């Protein structure tokens, strides 16, 4: 049975970091809605132009655009064995759309690891985050620094700071998360597929906890 894993958690919790590791380990696709929007902005597509204003302000991109974009991504051949979803769903409407979308193929979400990190840690993580220009590999000045300052270990491309990682936008993203995305914690808890993960441990320990809940829910 294909594996669909939804990583839930606030901005800066480590969803992208963990999704990259888990997807590689389990040979699954990594679907990051934020990365797909950023690629569209870089390529100046119509979708990118519509998403940019919302992202710059730390608001969510409207559901209709986001749901259609992820639906297209899930239809790609590399998602047939399953995927790790990072940053989607983020609203009740997105969660319901994902369920319908998977059910059409006879699939379902296997588990939802919820990476729990307090707000003060999120701000520290996001203000020190650097991302590579070529493939979005993520570093942190203090917690996971690159070997050569300013450059990606994996592909050598220069690192940059995301424009929505400035303090005011970060605070807005955390507020929007609390209002629109945090209700999904109870939604998935009631469905019996939520697993709370302590996100303030070392990266490797967080990975281990996520792998354990994937193992526990294997079908
Ligand atoms: P998106 O790109 O999804 O951003 P986000 O959810 O705010 O999450 P981040 O990427 O900021 O954080 P993360 O949890 O992935 O943490 P990371 O691993 O990088 O979305 C951006 C925008 O796009 C949204 O604001 C919205 O506008 C739009 N959007 C996207 N999806 C949408 C949707 N579904 N609907 C509507 N709009 C949408 O880690 C952070 C830092 O911490 C890194 O430096 C990392 O090295 C470090 N770190 C990670 N883990 C640890 C650890 N255990 N210990 C110490 N440091 C750690």
Tab-separated table of C-alpha atoms and ligand atoms in Angstrom:
chain	number	residue	atom	x	y	z
A	1	UNK	CA	0.000	0.000	0.000
A	2	UNK	CA	1.422	3.442	-0.867
A	3	UNK	CA	2.478	5.538	2.124
A	4	UNK	CA	1.145	9.080	2.522
A	5	UNK	CA	2.648	10.793	5.536
A	6	UNK	CA	1.527	14.302	6.551
A	7	UNK	CA	4.032	16.301	8.615
A	8	UNK	CA	2.165	18.838	10.715
A	9	UNK	CA	3.710	21.630	12.761
A	10	UNK	CA	4.205	25.393	13.000
A	11	UNK	CA	6.556	27.415	10.757
A	12	UNK	CA	10.118	26.497	11.673
A	13	UNK	CA	9.188	23.266	13.491
A	14	UNK	CA	11.457	21.284	11.160
A	15	UNK	CA	8.921	19.895	8.672
A	16	UNK	CA	11.117	20.572	5.644
A	17	UNK	CA	14.250	19.245	7.339
A	18	UNK	CA	12.498	16.031	8.375
A	19	UNK	CA	10.520	15.555	5.149
A	20	UNK	CA	13.756	15.623	3.144
A	21	UNK	CA	15.380	12.958	5.342
A	22	UNK	CA	12.313	10.685	5.642
A	23	UNK	CA	11.426	10.846	1.936
A	24	UNK	CA	14.979	9.867	1.003
A	25	UNK	CA	15.145	7.064	3.575
A	26	UNK	CA	11.799	5.542	2.545
A	27	UNK	CA	12.105	6.336	-1.151
A	28	UNK	CA	8.986	8.491	-1.215
A	29	UNK	CA	8.272	11.769	-2.996
A	30	UNK	CA	8.668	14.946	-0.928
A	31	UNK	CA	5.851	17.414	-1.541
A	32	UNK	CA	6.472	20.857	-0.045
A	33	UNK	CA	3.720	23.310	-0.958
A	34	UNK	CA	5.975	26.205	0.092
A	35	UNK	CA	8.795	25.018	-2.202
A	36	UNK	CA	6.402	24.613	-5.147
A	37	UNK	CA	5.119	28.159	-4.615
A	38	UNK	CA	8.697	29.507	-4.388
A	39	UNK	CA	9.673	27.716	-7.638
A	40	UNK	CA	6.651	29.305	-9.328
A	41	UNK	CA	7.655	32.724	-8.022
A	42	UNK	CA	11.228	32.259	-9.310
A	43	UNK	CA	9.872	31.210	-12.715
A	44	UNK	CA	7.385	34.107	-12.749
A	45	UNK	CA	4.442	31.817	-13.544
A	46	UNK	CA	0.825	32.978	-13.172
A	47	UNK	CA	0.526	30.846	-10.011
A	48	UNK	CA	3.712	32.395	-8.601
A	49	UNK	CA	2.449	35.923	-9.275
A	50	UNK	CA	-0.833	35.166	-7.490
A	51	UNK	CA	0.872	33.483	-4.512
A	52	UNK	CA	3.633	36.018	-3.889
A	53	UNK	CA	1.594	38.748	-2.171
A	54	UNK	CA	0.138	36.293	0.341
A	55	UNK	CA	3.511	34.713	1.087
A	56	UNK	CA	5.258	38.067	1.564
A	57	UNK	CA	2.713	38.915	4.245
A	58	UNK	CA	2.810	35.522	5.928
A	59	UNK	CA	-0.801	34.796	4.902
A	60	UNK	CA	-2.006	31.520	3.438
A	61	UNK	CA	-2.410	31.295	-0.319
A	62	UNK	CA	-6.136	30.713	-1.082
A	63	UNK	CA	-7.353	27.126	-0.837
A	64	UNK	CA	-8.510	26.764	-4.461
A	65	UNK	CA	-5.024	27.552	-5.848
A	66	UNK	CA	-3.221	25.425	-3.259
A	67	UNK	CA	-5.497	22.399	-3.525
A	68	UNK	CA	-5.277	22.321	-7.332
A	69	UNK	CA	-1.483	22.668	-7.207
A	70	UNK	CA	-0.999	19.754	-4.764
A	71	UNK	CA	-3.530	17.625	-6.623
A	72	UNK	CA	-1.437	18.019	-9.806
A	73	UNK	CA	1.731	17.205	-7.895
A	74	UNK	CA	0.209	14.031	-6.384
A	75	UNK	CA	-0.706	12.841	-9.871
A	76	UNK	CA	2.974	12.751	-10.914
A	77	UNK	CA	4.475	9.261	-11.389
A	78	UNK	CA	7.001	9.671	-8.562
A	79	UNK	CA	4.091	9.859	-6.050
A	80	UNK	CA	2.690	6.417	-6.893
A	81	UNK	CA	4.575	4.745	-4.031
A	82	UNK	CA	3.500	7.526	-1.687
A	83	UNK	CA	4.730	10.877	-0.453
A	84	UNK	CA	5.764	12.909	2.552
A	85	UNK	CA	3.601	16.040	2.611
A	86	UNK	CA	5.276	19.077	4.153
A	87	UNK	CA	3.157	22.214	4.682
A	88	UNK	CA	-0.032	20.739	3.222
A	89	UNK	CA	-2.784	20.520	4.349
A	90	UNK	CA	-3.015	23.756	6.347
A	91	UNK	CA	-6.780	24.316	6.516
A	92	UNK	CA	-9.826	22.102	7.067
A	93	UNK	CA	-10.784	22.499	3.383
A	94	UNK	CA	-7.307	21.342	2.294
A	95	UNK	CA	-7.463	18.347	4.666
A	96	UNK	CA	-10.821	17.272	3.248
A	97	UNK	CA	-9.627	17.756	-0.337
A	98	UNK	CA	-6.552	15.620	0.335
A	99	UNK	CA	-8.666	12.830	1.787
A	100	UNK	CA	-10.993	12.859	-1.239
A	101	UNK	CA	-8.046	12.974	-3.599
A	102	UNK	CA	-6.332	9.954	-2.009
A	103	UNK	CA	-9.611	8.023	-1.655
A	104	UNK	CA	-10.196	8.312	-5.424
A	105	UNK	CA	-7.127	6.048	-5.838
A	106	UNK	CA	-8.114	3.780	-2.929
A	107	UNK	CA	-5.463	5.384	-0.702
A	108	UNK	CA	-5.445	7.161	2.659
A	109	UNK	CA	-3.131	9.040	5.007
A	110	UNK	CA	-1.050	6.534	6.984
A	111	UNK	CA	-0.106	8.840	9.858
A	112	UNK	CA	0.339	12.477	10.843
A	113	UNK	CA	3.486	13.142	12.886
A	114	UNK	CA	2.881	16.508	14.582
A	115	UNK	CA	6.205	18.215	15.346
A	116	UNK	CA	5.578	20.272	18.467
A	117	UNK	CA	7.948	23.209	19.124
A	118	UNK	CA	7.314	26.271	21.356
A	119	UNK	CA	7.008	29.726	19.747
A	120	UNK	CA	10.268	31.170	21.149
A	121	UNK	CA	12.261	28.302	19.584
A	122	UNK	CA	10.503	28.815	16.240
A	123	UNK	CA	11.651	32.430	16.058
A	124	UNK	CA	15.249	31.450	16.856
A	125	UNK	CA	15.175	28.708	14.211
A	126	UNK	CA	13.703	30.870	11.465
A	127	UNK	CA	15.949	33.860	12.086
A	128	UNK	CA	19.040	31.609	11.729
A	129	UNK	CA	17.835	29.602	8.738
A	130	UNK	CA	19.725	29.708	5.440
A	131	UNK	CA	18.491	27.882	2.336
A	132	UNK	CA	20.374	26.864	-0.798
A	133	UNK	CA	19.482	28.621	-4.034
A	134	UNK	CA	19.664	25.510	-6.184
A	135	UNK	CA	17.582	22.857	-4.440
A	136	UNK	CA	16.233	24.338	-1.185
A	137	UNK	CA	18.567	22.404	1.163
A	138	UNK	CA	18.166	23.898	4.626
A	139	UNK	CA	20.818	24.963	7.176
A	140	UNK	CA	20.929	26.828	10.458
A	141	UNK	CA	23.762	29.134	11.492
A	142	UNK	CA	23.888	27.574	14.970
A	143	UNK	CA	22.091	24.198	14.841
A	144	UNK	CA	23.198	22.787	11.461
A	145	UNK	CA	25.781	25.082	9.872
A	146	UNK	CA	27.180	24.368	6.395
A	147	UNK	CA	30.836	23.277	6.242
A	148	UNK	CA	31.747	26.338	4.165
A	149	UNK	CA	29.941	29.465	5.355
A	150	UNK	CA	27.425	30.761	2.804
A	151	UNK	CA	27.460	27.690	0.527
A	152	UNK	CA	25.466	24.455	0.326
A	153	UNK	CA	27.344	21.257	1.340
A	154	UNK	CA	25.338	19.187	-1.144
A	155	UNK	CA	25.485	21.214	-4.361
A	156	UNK	CA	27.832	24.139	-3.629
A	157	UNK	CA	25.209	26.779	-4.480
A	158	UNK	CA	25.074	30.036	-2.488
A	159	UNK	CA	22.761	30.174	0.549
A	160	UNK	CA	20.108	32.868	1.029
A	161	UNK	CA	17.673	33.961	3.746
A	162	UNK	CA	14.002	33.595	2.870
A	163	UNK	CA	12.195	36.932	2.551
A	164	UNK	CA	9.367	35.707	4.823
A	165	UNK	CA	11.814	34.913	7.655
A	166	UNK	CA	11.947	38.537	8.880
A	167	UNK	CA	10.653	38.902	12.419
A	168	UNK	CA	7.362	40.672	11.628
A	169	UNK	CA	6.379	38.163	8.927
A	170	UNK	CA	7.455	35.234	11.116
A	171	UNK	CA	5.178	36.477	13.928
A	172	UNK	CA	2.313	36.720	11.439
A	173	UNK	CA	2.980	33.209	10.092
A	174	UNK	CA	2.883	31.812	13.639
A	175	UNK	CA	-0.405	33.651	14.316
A	176	UNK	CA	-1.948	32.405	11.053
A	177	UNK	CA	-0.804	28.881	11.905
A	178	UNK	CA	-2.548	29.105	15.303
A	179	UNK	CA	-5.793	30.294	13.740
A	180	UNK	CA	-6.028	28.213	10.580
A	181	UNK	CA	-3.764	25.170	10.841
A	182	UNK	CA	-3.584	24.228	14.544
A	183	UNK	CA	-7.253	23.033	14.490
A	184	UNK	CA	-6.021	20.155	12.278
A	185	UNK	CA	-4.224	18.721	15.315
A	186	UNK	CA	-7.576	17.778	16.874
A	187	UNK	CA	-9.016	16.802	13.519
A	188	UNK	CA	-6.305	14.175	12.986
A	189	UNK	CA	-6.253	13.197	16.663
A	190	UNK	CA	-9.939	12.327	16.433
A	191	UNK	CA	-9.207	10.311	13.290
A	192	UNK	CA	-6.699	8.307	15.378
A	193	UNK	CA	-3.705	9.023	13.117
A	194	UNK	CA	-1.964	11.893	14.971
A	195	UNK	CA	1.369	11.248	16.714
A	196	UNK	CA	2.866	14.049	18.767
A	197	UNK	CA	6.628	14.385	18.328
A	198	UNK	CA	8.861	16.413	20.639
A	199	UNK	CA	10.440	18.800	18.114
A	200	UNK	CA	13.006	20.412	20.386
A	201	UNK	CA	15.346	17.414	20.344
A	202	UNK	CA	18.303	16.998	17.988
A	203	UNK	CA	17.393	16.581	14.308
A	204	UNK	CA	18.400	12.858	14.336
A	205	UNK	CA	16.225	12.152	17.373
A	206	UNK	CA	13.199	13.809	15.775
A	207	UNK	CA	13.766	11.673	12.653
A	208	UNK	CA	13.879	8.547	14.812
A	209	UNK	CA	10.556	9.399	16.503
A	210	UNK	CA	8.881	10.026	13.131
A	211	UNK	CA	10.220	6.760	11.699
A	212	UNK	CA	8.856	4.918	14.742
A	213	UNK	CA	5.340	6.195	14.167
A	214	UNK	CA	5.548	5.324	10.462
A	215	UNK	CA	6.692	1.821	11.432
A	216	UNK	CA	3.871	1.480	13.975
A	217	UNK	CA	1.222	2.353	11.395
A	218	UNK	CA	2.611	0.266	8.506
A	219	UNK	CA	-0.106	-1.600	6.644
B	1	LIG	P1	6.376	26.934	3.930
B	1	LIG	O1	7.541	27.016	3.029
B	1	LIG	O2	5.620	25.652	4.047
B	1	LIG	O3	6.835	27.445	5.343
B	1	LIG	P2	6.380	27.041	6.830
B	1	LIG	O4	5.294	26.063	7.022
B	1	LIG	O5	6.179	28.349	7.442
B	1	LIG	O6	7.513	26.199	7.308
B	1	LIG	P3	8.994	26.531	7.181
B	1	LIG	O7	9.528	26.089	5.857
B	1	LIG	O8	9.246	27.968	7.573
B	1	LIG	O9	9.592	25.667	8.383
B	1	LIG	P4	9.813	24.110	8.539
B	1	LIG	O10	8.860	23.559	9.545
B	1	LIG	O11	9.873	23.436	7.216
B	1	LIG	O12	11.234	24.136	9.229
B	1	LIG	P5	12.706	23.830	8.633
B	1	LIG	O13	12.858	22.377	8.456
B	1	LIG	O14	13.024	24.726	7.487
B	1	LIG	O15	5.297	28.040	3.532
B	1	LIG	C1	5.687	29.371	3.218
B	1	LIG	C2	4.455	30.149	2.776
B	1	LIG	O16	3.882	29.525	1.598
B	1	LIG	C3	3.293	30.200	3.783
B	1	LIG	O17	3.472	31.226	4.730
B	1	LIG	C4	2.106	30.428	2.846
B	1	LIG	O18	2.038	31.764	2.436
B	1	LIG	C5	2.467	29.571	1.622
B	1	LIG	N1	1.949	28.203	1.746
B	1	LIG	C6	2.688	27.060	1.811
B	1	LIG	N2	1.887	25.982	1.927
B	1	LIG	C7	0.614	26.456	1.941
B	1	LIG	C8	-0.656	25.833	2.085
B	1	LIG	N3	-0.780	24.506	2.223
B	1	LIG	N4	-1.769	26.625	2.054
B	1	LIG	C9	-1.661	27.959	1.885
B	1	LIG	N5	-0.483	28.614	1.785
B	1	LIG	C10	0.643	27.875	1.819
B	1	LIG	O19	13.580	24.255	9.918
B	1	LIG	C11	13.681	25.597	10.325
B	1	LIG	C12	15.129	25.881	10.819
B	1	LIG	O20	15.352	25.132	12.010
B	1	LIG	C13	16.222	25.436	9.825
B	1	LIG	O21	17.265	26.364	9.859
B	1	LIG	C14	16.679	24.062	10.366
B	1	LIG	O22	18.044	23.815	10.054
B	1	LIG	C15	16.466	24.225	11.866
B	1	LIG	N6	16.060	22.978	12.522
B	1	LIG	C16	15.185	22.041	12.064
B	1	LIG	N7	15.034	21.051	12.965
B	1	LIG	C17	15.828	21.366	14.035
B	1	LIG	C18	16.105	20.748	15.283
B	1	LIG	N8	15.541	19.580	15.645
B	1	LIG	N9	16.965	21.366	16.124
B	1	LIG	C19	17.550	22.548	15.777
B	1	LIG	N10	17.340	23.187	14.601
B	1	LIG	C20	16.480	22.604	13.738
